Amino acid sequence: MLTSLGVFPSHLAGRRLLASMSGVSGVGEAISTTRARIAALGTPTRPPARLVAVSKTKPPALLLEAYAAGQRDFGENYAQELIDKAALLPADISWRYIGACQSNKAKMLVHGVGPGLVCVETVDRLKVAKALNQAVASSLTRSKIPLGIMLQVNTSGEDSKSGCDPAEAPGLAKEIVDSCPHLTLAGLMTIGAPRELAPEEDDPDFVKLAEVRQAVAGLVGVPPDSLELSMGMSGDWERAIRQGSTSVRVGSAIFGARSYPA
């Protein structure tokens, strides 16, 4: 097991632990199957999308099983849970924060996770971006390592969804690029609305995000393909990849249904 210090007792013990976890819950098999399906959707001009294993509420043991299967990108929704898991799990994991991002939690998140935090995918206000920028600047462990961010865009227009208005995204992106030197605009993210679509139909939220990327790229002055599209979850990630997603967030299809405290 992991020690109370949050590290493996030794490198050898760590390797033994990872090896012993193979097939414990089926997570490793789910990772391999999902990766194979993602690879099958790649083309000579479109490399396979990134698989982000969404592990919120899941115990570190299940993340270790995914890690043993080769998974390195994990997404978490809660700042404190991410900080706790980052302290326990291998240092080469790339953590992506995909929960609602509040400016008053920026310092805690950036300083608590350190260089392992590669991207915050839910930036939808300049205030949040500036708080993250300041947190990176003041961090002893990553002040010279820019933090990737994505603009979360509310493509469906639902009140229940976070994200900036699609029309506001280009201007917000430009403000962030101009005023936040410790951040790197990595791309755009959306959740979208659940829909019943025929297999050949395009999801309008994915269409909208691709359109917003064109507008953002034009104003910021970068090639559109240099900005990632994080779209697609357990129920629609294959459609998202066919529509150009470069990063899919898959949780329940890998780890099973989530359980929340009563």
PDB file of C-alpha atoms in Angstrom:
ATOM      1  CA  MET A   1       0.000   0.000   0.000  1.00  0.00           C
ATOM      2  CA  LEU A   2       1.010   3.664  -0.167  1.00  0.00           C
ATOM      3  CA  THR A   3       2.783   5.070   2.834  1.00  0.00           C
ATOM      4  CA  SER A   4       1.383   7.893   4.953  1.00  0.00           C
ATOM      5  CA  LEU A   5       4.003  10.163   3.365  1.00  0.00           C
ATOM      6  CA  GLY A   6       2.209   9.843   0.050  1.00  0.00           C
ATOM      7  CA  VAL A   7       4.947   7.999  -1.838  1.00  0.00           C
ATOM      8  CA  PHE A   8       5.744   4.422  -2.633  1.00  0.00           C
ATOM      9  CA  PRO A   9       7.815   2.717   0.116  1.00  0.00           C
ATOM     10  CA  SER A  10      10.514   2.163  -2.524  1.00  0.00           C
ATOM     11  CA  HIS A  11      10.799   2.075  -6.297  1.00  0.00           C
ATOM     12  CA  LEU A  12      10.829  -1.724  -6.172  1.00  0.00           C
ATOM     13  CA  ALA A  13       7.787  -1.833  -3.922  1.00  0.00           C
ATOM     14  CA  GLY A  14       6.053   0.597  -6.233  1.00  0.00           C
ATOM     15  CA  ARG A  15       6.660  -1.594  -9.260  1.00  0.00           C
ATOM     16  CA  ARG A  16       5.431  -4.641  -7.348  1.00  0.00           C
ATOM     17  CA  LEU A  17       2.295  -2.778  -6.299  1.00  0.00           C
ATOM     18  CA  LEU A  18       1.523  -1.700  -9.842  1.00  0.00           C
ATOM     19  CA  ALA A  19       2.131  -5.193 -11.175  1.00  0.00           C
ATOM     20  CA  SER A  20      -0.090  -6.750  -8.535  1.00  0.00           C
ATOM     21  CA  MET A  21      -2.983  -4.455  -9.455  1.00  0.00           C
ATOM     22  CA  SER A  22      -3.283  -5.641 -13.053  1.00  0.00           C
ATOM     23  CA  GLY A  23      -6.886  -6.681 -13.721  1.00  0.00           C
ATOM     24  CA  VAL A  24      -8.070  -6.072 -10.157  1.00  0.00           C
ATOM     25  CA  SER A  25     -11.172  -4.118 -11.188  1.00  0.00           C
ATOM     26  CA  GLY A  26     -11.176  -4.193 -14.972  1.00  0.00           C
ATOM     27  CA  VAL A  27      -9.909  -0.606 -15.186  1.00  0.00           C
ATOM     28  CA  GLY A  28      -6.751  -1.626 -17.026  1.00  0.00           C
ATOM     29  CA  GLU A  29      -8.746  -3.547 -19.607  1.00  0.00           C
ATOM     30  CA  ALA A  30     -11.101  -0.588 -20.058  1.00  0.00           C
ATOM     31  CA  ILE A  31      -8.125   1.702 -20.650  1.00  0.00           C
ATOM     32  CA  SER A  32      -6.670  -0.636 -23.273  1.00  0.00           C
ATOM     33  CA  THR A  33     -10.010  -1.073 -25.034  1.00  0.00           C
ATOM     34  CA  THR A  34     -10.731   2.650 -25.104  1.00  0.00           C
ATOM     35  CA  ARG A  35      -7.264   3.445 -26.411  1.00  0.00           C
ATOM     36  CA  ALA A  36      -7.651   0.914 -29.200  1.00  0.00           C
ATOM     37  CA  ARG A  37     -10.961   2.467 -30.226  1.00  0.00           C
ATOM     38  CA  ILE A  38      -9.408   5.930 -30.169  1.00  0.00           C
ATOM     39  CA  ALA A  39      -6.494   4.742 -32.306  1.00  0.00           C
ATOM     40  CA  ALA A  40      -8.924   3.276 -34.832  1.00  0.00           C
ATOM     41  CA  LEU A  41     -10.454   6.723 -35.325  1.00  0.00           C
ATOM     42  CA  GLY A  42      -7.110   8.315 -36.158  1.00  0.00           C
ATOM     43  CA  THR A  43      -6.136   9.188 -39.714  1.00  0.00           C
ATOM     44  CA  PRO A  44      -2.847  10.066 -41.434  1.00  0.00           C
ATOM     45  CA  THR A  45      -3.721  13.746 -41.000  1.00  0.00           C
ATOM     46  CA  ARG A  46      -5.366  13.396 -37.585  1.00  0.00           C
ATOM     47  CA  PRO A  47      -3.319  11.673 -34.880  1.00  0.00           C
ATOM     48  CA  PRO A  48      -5.176   9.802 -32.131  1.00  0.00           C
ATOM     49  CA  ALA A  49      -6.909  12.020 -29.605  1.00  0.00           C
ATOM     50  CA  ARG A  50      -5.657  12.242 -26.042  1.00  0.00           C
ATOM     51  CA  LEU A  51      -7.505  10.082 -23.543  1.00  0.00           C
ATOM     52  CA  VAL A  52      -8.108  11.874 -20.245  1.00  0.00           C
ATOM     53  CA  ALA A  53      -9.258   9.440 -17.565  1.00  0.00           C
ATOM     54  CA  VAL A  54     -11.756  11.327 -15.412  1.00  0.00           C
ATOM     55  CA  SER A  55     -11.211   9.998 -11.929  1.00  0.00           C
ATOM     56  CA  LYS A  56     -13.233  12.231  -9.622  1.00  0.00           C
ATOM     57  CA  THR A  57     -14.463  10.450  -6.456  1.00  0.00           C
ATOM     58  CA  LYS A  58     -12.419   7.372  -7.372  1.00  0.00           C
ATOM     59  CA  PRO A  59      -9.846   6.014  -4.903  1.00  0.00           C
ATOM     60  CA  PRO A  60      -6.120   6.212  -5.718  1.00  0.00           C
ATOM     61  CA  ALA A  61      -5.980   2.423  -6.061  1.00  0.00           C
ATOM     62  CA  LEU A  62      -8.135   2.580  -9.203  1.00  0.00           C
ATOM     63  CA  LEU A  63      -5.994   5.350 -10.654  1.00  0.00           C
ATOM     64  CA  LEU A  64      -2.935   3.194 -10.028  1.00  0.00           C
ATOM     65  CA  GLU A  65      -4.534   0.390 -11.988  1.00  0.00           C
ATOM     66  CA  ALA A  66      -5.065   2.769 -14.904  1.00  0.00           C
ATOM     67  CA  TYR A  67      -1.481   3.974 -14.477  1.00  0.00           C
ATOM     68  CA  ALA A  68      -0.234   0.391 -14.634  1.00  0.00           C
ATOM     69  CA  ALA A  69      -2.040   0.075 -17.990  1.00  0.00           C
ATOM     70  CA  GLY A  70      -0.057   3.039 -19.294  1.00  0.00           C
ATOM     71  CA  GLN A  71      -2.508   5.863 -18.613  1.00  0.00           C
ATOM     72  CA  ARG A  72      -0.834   9.148 -17.678  1.00  0.00           C
ATOM     73  CA  ASP A  73      -3.472  11.863 -18.260  1.00  0.00           C
ATOM     74  CA  PHE A  74      -6.065  12.175 -15.505  1.00  0.00           C
ATOM     75  CA  GLY A  75      -8.851  14.711 -15.015  1.00  0.00           C
ATOM     76  CA  GLU A  76     -10.202  15.826 -11.652  1.00  0.00           C
ATOM     77  CA  ASN A  77     -13.133  18.086 -10.780  1.00  0.00           C
ATOM     78  CA  TYR A  78     -12.367  19.089  -7.206  1.00  0.00           C
ATOM     79  CA  ALA A  79      -9.275  21.067  -6.213  1.00  0.00           C
ATOM     80  CA  GLN A  80      -8.629  19.452  -2.835  1.00  0.00           C
ATOM     81  CA  GLU A  81      -9.194  15.942  -4.191  1.00  0.00           C
ATOM     82  CA  LEU A  82      -6.714  16.634  -6.977  1.00  0.00           C
ATOM     83  CA  ILE A  83      -4.129  17.988  -4.534  1.00  0.00           C
ATOM     84  CA  ASP A  84      -4.509  14.946  -2.296  1.00  0.00           C
ATOM     85  CA  LYS A  85      -4.203  12.485  -5.168  1.00  0.00           C
ATOM     86  CA  ALA A  86      -1.216  14.261  -6.702  1.00  0.00           C
ATOM     87  CA  ALA A  87       0.641  13.859  -3.396  1.00  0.00           C
ATOM     88  CA  LEU A  88      -0.046  10.123  -3.353  1.00  0.00           C
ATOM     89  CA  LEU A  89       0.433   9.099  -6.955  1.00  0.00           C
ATOM     90  CA  PRO A  90       3.455   8.900  -9.312  1.00  0.00           C
ATOM     91  CA  ALA A  91       5.075  12.183 -10.248  1.00  0.00           C
ATOM     92  CA  ASP A  92       4.910  11.597 -14.019  1.00  0.00           C
ATOM     93  CA  ILE A  93       1.118  11.838 -14.096  1.00  0.00           C
ATOM     94  CA  SER A  94      -0.260  14.791 -16.080  1.00  0.00           C
ATOM     95  CA  TRP A  95      -3.150  16.286 -14.120  1.00  0.00           C
ATOM     96  CA  ARG A  96      -5.927  18.224 -15.809  1.00  0.00           C
ATOM     97  CA  TYR A  97      -8.357  20.251 -13.757  1.00  0.00           C
ATOM     98  CA  ILE A  98     -11.811  20.035 -15.319  1.00  0.00           C
ATOM     99  CA  GLY A  99     -14.050  21.284 -12.505  1.00  0.00           C
ATOM    100  CA  ALA A 100     -15.489  24.740 -11.954  1.00  0.00           C
ATOM    101  CA  CYS A 101     -12.547  27.069 -11.460  1.00  0.00           C
ATOM    102  CA  GLN A 102     -12.815  29.805  -8.834  1.00  0.00           C
ATOM    103  CA  SER A 103     -10.266  32.574  -8.563  1.00  0.00           C
ATOM    104  CA  ASN A 104      -9.967  32.144  -4.785  1.00  0.00           C
ATOM    105  CA  LYS A 105      -8.892  28.510  -5.276  1.00  0.00           C
ATOM    106  CA  ALA A 106      -6.280  29.222  -7.954  1.00  0.00           C
ATOM    107  CA  LYS A 107      -3.288  29.540  -5.623  1.00  0.00           C
ATOM    108  CA  MET A 108      -4.234  26.456  -3.636  1.00  0.00           C
ATOM    109  CA  LEU A 109      -4.590  24.421  -6.828  1.00  0.00           C
ATOM    110  CA  VAL A 110      -1.406  25.584  -8.564  1.00  0.00           C
ATOM    111  CA  HIS A 111       0.815  25.458  -5.477  1.00  0.00           C
ATOM    112  CA  GLY A 112      -0.741  22.250  -4.168  1.00  0.00           C
ATOM    113  CA  VAL A 113      -0.298  20.191  -7.335  1.00  0.00           C
ATOM    114  CA  GLY A 114       2.908  21.771  -8.638  1.00  0.00           C
ATOM    115  CA  PRO A 115       4.430  20.982 -12.042  1.00  0.00           C
ATOM    116  CA  GLY A 116       2.156  17.960 -12.464  1.00  0.00           C
ATOM    117  CA  LEU A 117      -0.751  20.300 -13.192  1.00  0.00           C
ATOM    118  CA  VAL A 118      -0.497  20.628 -16.960  1.00  0.00           C
ATOM    119  CA  CYS A 119      -3.811  22.268 -17.784  1.00  0.00           C
ATOM    120  CA  VAL A 120      -6.865  23.957 -16.294  1.00  0.00           C
ATOM    121  CA  GLU A 121      -9.595  23.346 -18.853  1.00  0.00           C
ATOM    122  CA  THR A 122     -12.345  25.438 -17.296  1.00  0.00           C
ATOM    123  CA  VAL A 123     -11.259  29.063 -17.545  1.00  0.00           C
ATOM    124  CA  ASP A 124     -14.237  31.225 -18.500  1.00  0.00           C
ATOM    125  CA  ARG A 125     -13.399  34.629 -16.990  1.00  0.00           C
ATOM    126  CA  LEU A 126     -10.432  36.975 -17.079  1.00  0.00           C
ATOM    127  CA  LYS A 127     -10.479  37.143 -13.268  1.00  0.00           C
ATOM    128  CA  VAL A 128      -9.848  33.404 -13.050  1.00  0.00           C
ATOM    129  CA  ALA A 129      -7.063  33.563 -15.631  1.00  0.00           C
ATOM    130  CA  LYS A 130      -5.323  36.379 -13.788  1.00  0.00           C
ATOM    131  CA  ALA A 131      -5.562  34.493 -10.494  1.00  0.00           C
ATOM    132  CA  LEU A 132      -3.988  31.423 -12.111  1.00  0.00           C
ATOM    133  CA  ASN A 133      -1.306  33.571 -13.725  1.00  0.00           C
ATOM    134  CA  GLN A 134      -0.390  35.109 -10.373  1.00  0.00           C
ATOM    135  CA  ALA A 135      -0.390  31.700  -8.705  1.00  0.00           C
ATOM    136  CA  VAL A 136       2.092  30.357 -11.251  1.00  0.00           C
ATOM    137  CA  ALA A 137       4.289  33.437 -10.899  1.00  0.00           C
ATOM    138  CA  SER A 138       4.455  32.992  -7.115  1.00  0.00           C
ATOM    139  CA  SER A 139       4.989  29.218  -7.149  1.00  0.00           C
ATOM    140  CA  LEU A 140       8.429  28.030  -6.091  1.00  0.00           C
ATOM    141  CA  THR A 141       8.028  24.781  -8.024  1.00  0.00           C
ATOM    142  CA  ARG A 142       6.758  26.013 -11.384  1.00  0.00           C
ATOM    143  CA  SER A 143       7.280  29.772 -11.763  1.00  0.00           C
ATOM    144  CA  LYS A 144       9.212  29.183 -14.984  1.00  0.00           C
ATOM    145  CA  ILE A 145       6.838  26.504 -16.298  1.00  0.00           C
ATOM    146  CA  PRO A 146       3.773  28.064 -17.986  1.00  0.00           C
ATOM    147  CA  LEU A 147       0.421  26.562 -17.081  1.00  0.00           C
ATOM    148  CA  GLY A 148      -1.775  25.401 -19.912  1.00  0.00           C
ATOM    149  CA  ILE A 149      -5.351  26.628 -19.892  1.00  0.00           C
ATOM    150  CA  MET A 150      -8.411  26.086 -22.026  1.00  0.00           C
ATOM    151  CA  LEU A 151     -11.362  28.388 -22.452  1.00  0.00           C
ATOM    152  CA  GLN A 152     -14.561  26.671 -21.425  1.00  0.00           C
ATOM    153  CA  VAL A 153     -17.270  27.686 -23.866  1.00  0.00           C
ATOM    154  CA  ASN A 154     -20.983  27.229 -23.163  1.00  0.00           C
ATOM    155  CA  THR A 155     -21.877  26.053 -26.649  1.00  0.00           C
ATOM    156  CA  SER A 156     -25.381  24.879 -25.689  1.00  0.00           C
ATOM    157  CA  GLY A 157     -26.452  28.083 -23.977  1.00  0.00           C
ATOM    158  CA  GLU A 158     -27.819  26.161 -20.992  1.00  0.00           C
ATOM    159  CA  ASP A 159     -28.021  28.076 -17.707  1.00  0.00           C
ATOM    160  CA  SER A 160     -26.856  24.956 -15.889  1.00  0.00           C
ATOM    161  CA  LYS A 161     -23.559  24.880 -17.800  1.00  0.00           C
ATOM    162  CA  SER A 162     -20.479  26.926 -17.028  1.00  0.00           C
ATOM    163  CA  GLY A 163     -18.469  28.584 -19.761  1.00  0.00           C
ATOM    164  CA  CYS A 164     -18.216  31.866 -21.577  1.00  0.00           C
ATOM    165  CA  ASP A 165     -20.599  32.854 -24.349  1.00  0.00           C
ATOM    166  CA  PRO A 166     -19.266  31.740 -27.746  1.00  0.00           C
ATOM    167  CA  ALA A 167     -19.350  35.315 -29.006  1.00  0.00           C
ATOM    168  CA  GLU A 168     -17.206  36.474 -26.076  1.00  0.00           C
ATOM    169  CA  ALA A 169     -14.564  33.759 -26.390  1.00  0.00           C
ATOM    170  CA  PRO A 170     -12.264  35.434 -28.951  1.00  0.00           C
ATOM    171  CA  GLY A 171     -12.038  38.669 -26.969  1.00  0.00           C
ATOM    172  CA  LEU A 172     -11.478  36.799 -23.710  1.00  0.00           C
ATOM    173  CA  ALA A 173      -8.756  34.704 -25.285  1.00  0.00           C
ATOM    174  CA  LYS A 174      -6.989  37.823 -26.558  1.00  0.00           C
ATOM    175  CA  GLU A 175      -7.137  39.466 -23.134  1.00  0.00           C
ATOM    176  CA  ILE A 176      -5.673  36.380 -21.487  1.00  0.00           C
ATOM    177  CA  VAL A 177      -2.871  36.023 -24.018  1.00  0.00           C
ATOM    178  CA  ASP A 178      -1.989  39.708 -23.687  1.00  0.00           C
ATOM    179  CA  SER A 179      -2.122  39.929 -19.884  1.00  0.00           C
ATOM    180  CA  CYS A 180      -1.144  36.509 -18.528  1.00  0.00           C
ATOM    181  CA  PRO A 181       2.460  35.649 -19.497  1.00  0.00           C
ATOM    182  CA  HIS A 182       2.586  32.620 -17.192  1.00  0.00           C
ATOM    183  CA  LEU A 183      -0.316  30.929 -18.972  1.00  0.00           C
ATOM    184  CA  THR A 184      -0.424  29.177 -22.345  1.00  0.00           C
ATOM    185  CA  LEU A 185      -3.681  29.086 -24.273  1.00  0.00           C
ATOM    186  CA  ALA A 186      -3.863  25.394 -25.128  1.00  0.00           C
ATOM    187  CA  GLY A 187      -7.329  25.286 -26.622  1.00  0.00           C
ATOM    188  CA  LEU A 188     -11.063  25.293 -25.977  1.00  0.00           C
ATOM    189  CA  MET A 189     -13.351  22.988 -24.034  1.00  0.00           C
ATOM    190  CA  THR A 190     -17.077  22.334 -23.954  1.00  0.00           C
ATOM    191  CA  ILE A 191     -19.442  19.964 -22.212  1.00  0.00           C
ATOM    192  CA  GLY A 192     -22.441  20.397 -24.469  1.00  0.00           C
ATOM    193  CA  ALA A 193     -26.006  19.232 -24.052  1.00  0.00           C
ATOM    194  CA  PRO A 194     -27.091  15.575 -24.016  1.00  0.00           C
ATOM    195  CA  ARG A 195     -28.797  14.716 -27.277  1.00  0.00           C
ATOM    196  CA  GLU A 196     -30.228  11.745 -29.096  1.00  0.00           C
ATOM    197  CA  LEU A 197     -28.494  11.796 -32.481  1.00  0.00           C
ATOM    198  CA  ALA A 198     -28.308   9.373 -35.357  1.00  0.00           C
ATOM    199  CA  PRO A 199     -24.826   7.853 -35.820  1.00  0.00           C
ATOM    200  CA  GLU A 200     -24.124   9.959 -38.898  1.00  0.00           C
ATOM    201  CA  GLU A 201     -25.325  13.248 -37.372  1.00  0.00           C
ATOM    202  CA  ASP A 202     -22.966  15.952 -36.141  1.00  0.00           C
ATOM    203  CA  ASP A 203     -23.385  17.271 -32.631  1.00  0.00           C
ATOM    204  CA  PRO A 204     -24.147  21.008 -32.914  1.00  0.00           C
ATOM    205  CA  ASP A 205     -22.121  21.761 -29.770  1.00  0.00           C
ATOM    206  CA  PHE A 206     -19.027  20.240 -31.323  1.00  0.00           C
ATOM    207  CA  VAL A 207     -19.665  22.155 -34.535  1.00  0.00           C
ATOM    208  CA  LYS A 208     -19.990  25.364 -32.532  1.00  0.00           C
ATOM    209  CA  LEU A 209     -16.739  24.806 -30.617  1.00  0.00           C
ATOM    210  CA  ALA A 210     -14.833  24.273 -33.863  1.00  0.00           C
ATOM    211  CA  GLU A 211     -16.302  27.529 -35.198  1.00  0.00           C
ATOM    212  CA  VAL A 212     -15.286  29.368 -32.025  1.00  0.00           C
ATOM    213  CA  ARG A 213     -11.765  27.999 -32.379  1.00  0.00           C
ATOM    214  CA  GLN A 214     -11.518  29.567 -35.842  1.00  0.00           C
ATOM    215  CA  ALA A 215     -12.551  32.932 -34.445  1.00  0.00           C
ATOM    216  CA  VAL A 216     -10.206  32.684 -31.445  1.00  0.00           C
ATOM    217  CA  ALA A 217      -7.273  31.687 -33.630  1.00  0.00           C
ATOM    218  CA  GLY A 218      -7.911  34.569 -35.986  1.00  0.00           C
ATOM    219  CA  LEU A 219      -7.944  37.184 -33.228  1.00  0.00           C
ATOM    220  CA  VAL A 220      -5.036  35.732 -31.262  1.00  0.00           C
ATOM    221  CA  GLY A 221      -2.993  35.197 -34.419  1.00  0.00           C
ATOM    222  CA  VAL A 222      -2.266  31.481 -34.304  1.00  0.00           C
ATOM    223  CA  PRO A 223      -3.125  28.592 -36.647  1.00  0.00           C
ATOM    224  CA  PRO A 224      -6.485  27.038 -35.680  1.00  0.00           C
ATOM    225  CA  ASP A 225      -4.936  23.570 -35.480  1.00  0.00           C
ATOM    226  CA  SER A 226      -2.542  24.804 -32.790  1.00  0.00           C
ATOM    227  CA  LEU A 227      -5.518  25.103 -30.430  1.00  0.00           C
ATOM    228  CA  GLU A 228      -6.889  21.868 -29.035  1.00  0.00           C
ATOM    229  CA  LEU A 229     -10.554  20.930 -28.834  1.00  0.00           C
ATOM    230  CA  SER A 230     -11.453  19.191 -25.589  1.00  0.00           C
ATOM    231  CA  MET A 231     -14.888  17.753 -26.252  1.00  0.00           C
ATOM    232  CA  GLY A 232     -16.527  14.382 -25.833  1.00  0.00           C
ATOM    233  CA  MET A 233     -17.188  12.292 -22.728  1.00  0.00           C
ATOM    234  CA  SER A 234     -18.132   8.688 -21.989  1.00  0.00           C
ATOM    235  CA  GLY A 235     -21.341   8.777 -24.024  1.00  0.00           C
ATOM    236  CA  ASP A 236     -20.210  10.712 -27.088  1.00  0.00           C
ATOM    237  CA  TRP A 237     -16.419  10.722 -27.341  1.00  0.00           C
ATOM    238  CA  GLU A 238     -16.303   8.751 -30.598  1.00  0.00           C
ATOM    239  CA  ARG A 239     -18.603  11.240 -32.310  1.00  0.00           C
ATOM    240  CA  ALA A 240     -16.485  14.064 -30.855  1.00  0.00           C
ATOM    241  CA  ILE A 241     -13.294  12.619 -32.335  1.00  0.00           C
ATOM    242  CA  ARG A 242     -14.931  12.255 -35.729  1.00  0.00           C
ATOM    243  CA  GLN A 243     -15.800  15.963 -35.436  1.00  0.00           C
ATOM    244  CA  GLY A 244     -12.235  16.962 -34.621  1.00  0.00           C
ATOM    245  CA  SER A 245     -11.776  16.531 -30.878  1.00  0.00           C
ATOM    246  CA  THR A 246      -8.133  16.270 -29.854  1.00  0.00           C
ATOM    247  CA  SER A 247      -8.837  15.373 -26.218  1.00  0.00           C
ATOM    248  CA  VAL A 248     -11.690  13.301 -24.787  1.00  0.00           C
ATOM    249  CA  ARG A 249     -12.680  13.076 -21.131  1.00  0.00           C
ATOM    250  CA  VAL A 250     -13.815   9.561 -20.248  1.00  0.00           C
ATOM    251  CA  GLY A 251     -14.816   8.618 -16.729  1.00  0.00           C
ATOM    252  CA  SER A 252     -17.594   6.109 -16.105  1.00  0.00           C
ATOM    253  CA  ALA A 253     -16.691   4.025 -19.163  1.00  0.00           C
ATOM    254  CA  ILE A 254     -13.310   3.408 -17.509  1.00  0.00           C
ATOM    255  CA  PHE A 255     -13.912   3.537 -13.766  1.00  0.00           C
ATOM    256  CA  GLY A 256     -17.608   2.668 -13.557  1.00  0.00           C
ATOM    257  CA  ALA A 257     -20.416   4.742 -12.098  1.00  0.00           C
ATOM    258  CA  ARG A 258     -19.392   7.377  -9.601  1.00  0.00           C
ATOM    259  CA  SER A 259     -20.393   7.201  -5.960  1.00  0.00           C
ATOM    260  CA  TYR A 260     -20.821  10.369  -3.940  1.00  0.00           C
ATOM    261  CA  PRO A 261     -20.901  10.742  -0.146  1.00  0.00           C
ATOM    262  CA  ALA A 262     -24.421  10.731   1.292  1.00  0.00           C
TER     263      ALA A 262
END
